[in-house]
């Protein structure tokens, strides 16, 4: 799933553009969610996967036009109204979800 929303205001942007990226298939979203959960349990392989995804989002965000655009990568929440649960979120000059190496 790839979704662009305009005129978004949150903690990091004001009336900006938000690009949400999440797996389209349920199984892929579930796998990403499980990897994120395993990260919290101290699984080193899961940590490496999440860090790699965070770095990719951070690198892509550096190409955004300004800090009023944001890229978010995550998995779909089981509560549909909550949208995407972020595992990586960046604007041009910073990572809103810190990369823990």
CSV table of C-alpha atoms in Angstrom, one decimal:
chain,number,residue,atom,x,y,z
A,1,UNK,CA,0.0,0.0,0.0
A,2,UNK,CA,1.3,3.4,-0.9
A,3,UNK,CA,-0.8,6.4,0.1
A,4,UNK,CA,-0.1,10.1,-0.2
A,5,UNK,CA,-2.0,12.6,2.0
A,6,UNK,CA,-1.9,16.4,1.6
A,7,UNK,CA,-2.4,19.1,4.2
A,8,UNK,CA,-1.5,16.9,7.1
A,9,UNK,CA,-0.4,18.4,10.5
A,10,UNK,CA,1.2,16.3,13.2
A,11,UNK,CA,4.1,16.6,15.6
A,12,UNK,CA,6.7,16.8,12.8
A,13,UNK,CA,4.9,18.6,9.9
A,14,UNK,CA,2.4,21.4,9.4
A,15,UNK,CA,0.0,21.3,6.5
A,16,UNK,CA,2.4,19.1,4.7
A,17,UNK,CA,2.6,15.9,2.6
A,18,UNK,CA,2.6,12.5,4.3
A,19,UNK,CA,3.6,9.4,2.3
A,20,UNK,CA,2.5,6.2,4.0
A,21,UNK,CA,3.9,2.9,2.9
A,22,UNK,CA,2.7,-0.5,4.3
A,23,UNK,CA,2.5,-4.1,3.0
A,24,UNK,CA,-0.7,-4.6,0.9
A,25,UNK,CA,-1.1,-8.3,1.7
A,26,UNK,CA,-2.3,-9.3,5.1
A,27,UNK,CA,0.4,-11.9,5.5
A,28,UNK,CA,3.2,-9.4,4.7
A,29,UNK,CA,1.8,-6.9,7.1
A,30,UNK,CA,1.6,-9.6,9.8
A,31,UNK,CA,5.2,-10.6,9.1
A,32,UNK,CA,6.4,-7.0,9.5
A,33,UNK,CA,4.3,-6.7,12.7
A,34,UNK,CA,5.8,-9.9,14.1
A,35,UNK,CA,9.4,-8.7,13.3
A,36,UNK,CA,8.6,-5.4,15.1
A,37,UNK,CA,7.3,-7.4,18.1
A,38,UNK,CA,10.4,-9.6,18.1
A,39,UNK,CA,12.6,-6.5,18.1
A,40,UNK,CA,11.0,-5.6,21.5
A,41,UNK,CA,11.9,-9.1,22.7
A,42,UNK,CA,15.6,-8.5,21.9
A,43,UNK,CA,15.8,-10.6,18.7
A,44,UNK,CA,19.0,-9.5,17.0
A,45,UNK,CA,17.9,-10.6,13.5
A,46,UNK,CA,14.6,-8.6,13.8
A,47,UNK,CA,16.6,-5.6,15.1
A,48,UNK,CA,18.8,-5.8,12.0
A,49,UNK,CA,15.8,-6.0,9.7
A,50,UNK,CA,14.1,-3.0,11.3
A,51,UNK,CA,17.3,-0.9,11.3
A,52,UNK,CA,17.7,-1.6,7.6
A,53,UNK,CA,14.2,-0.5,6.8
A,54,UNK,CA,14.6,2.6,9.0
A,55,UNK,CA,17.8,3.5,7.1
A,56,UNK,CA,16.1,3.1,3.7
A,57,UNK,CA,13.3,5.4,4.8
A,58,UNK,CA,15.8,7.9,6.2
A,59,UNK,CA,17.8,7.9,3.0
A,60,UNK,CA,14.7,8.4,0.9
A,61,UNK,CA,13.5,11.2,3.1
A,62,UNK,CA,16.7,13.1,2.5
A,63,UNK,CA,15.5,13.5,-1.1
A,64,UNK,CA,12.2,15.2,-0.1
A,65,UNK,CA,11.8,18.8,-1.0
A,66,UNK,CA,11.6,20.1,2.6
A,67,UNK,CA,10.8,19.2,6.2
A,68,UNK,CA,7.1,19.6,5.6
A,69,UNK,CA,7.0,16.2,3.8
A,70,UNK,CA,7.2,12.9,5.7
A,71,UNK,CA,7.7,9.3,4.8
A,72,UNK,CA,6.2,6.6,7.1
A,73,UNK,CA,6.8,2.9,6.8
A,74,UNK,CA,4.9,0.5,8.9
A,75,UNK,CA,2.3,-2.2,9.1
A,76,UNK,CA,-1.5,-1.9,9.0
A,77,UNK,CA,-3.1,-1.6,12.4
A,78,UNK,CA,-5.7,-4.3,13.2
A,79,UNK,CA,-7.9,-1.3,14.1
A,80,UNK,CA,-8.6,0.1,10.7
A,81,UNK,CA,-9.2,3.7,11.8
A,82,UNK,CA,-5.6,3.8,13.2
A,83,UNK,CA,-4.1,3.3,9.8
A,84,UNK,CA,-0.4,2.5,9.7
A,85,UNK,CA,1.7,1.7,12.8
A,86,UNK,CA,5.1,3.3,12.0
A,87,UNK,CA,8.4,1.4,12.4
A,88,UNK,CA,10.2,4.1,10.4
A,89,UNK,CA,9.3,7.8,10.0
A,90,UNK,CA,11.5,10.5,8.6
A,91,UNK,CA,11.4,14.1,7.3
A,92,UNK,CA,14.2,15.6,5.2
A,93,UNK,CA,16.4,16.6,8.2
A,94,UNK,CA,15.6,14.1,10.9
A,95,UNK,CA,14.2,10.7,11.8
A,96,UNK,CA,11.0,11.0,13.8
A,97,UNK,CA,11.4,7.3,14.8
A,98,UNK,CA,15.0,7.1,16.0
A,99,UNK,CA,17.3,4.5,14.5
A,100,UNK,CA,18.7,2.4,17.3
A,101,UNK,CA,21.9,0.7,16.2
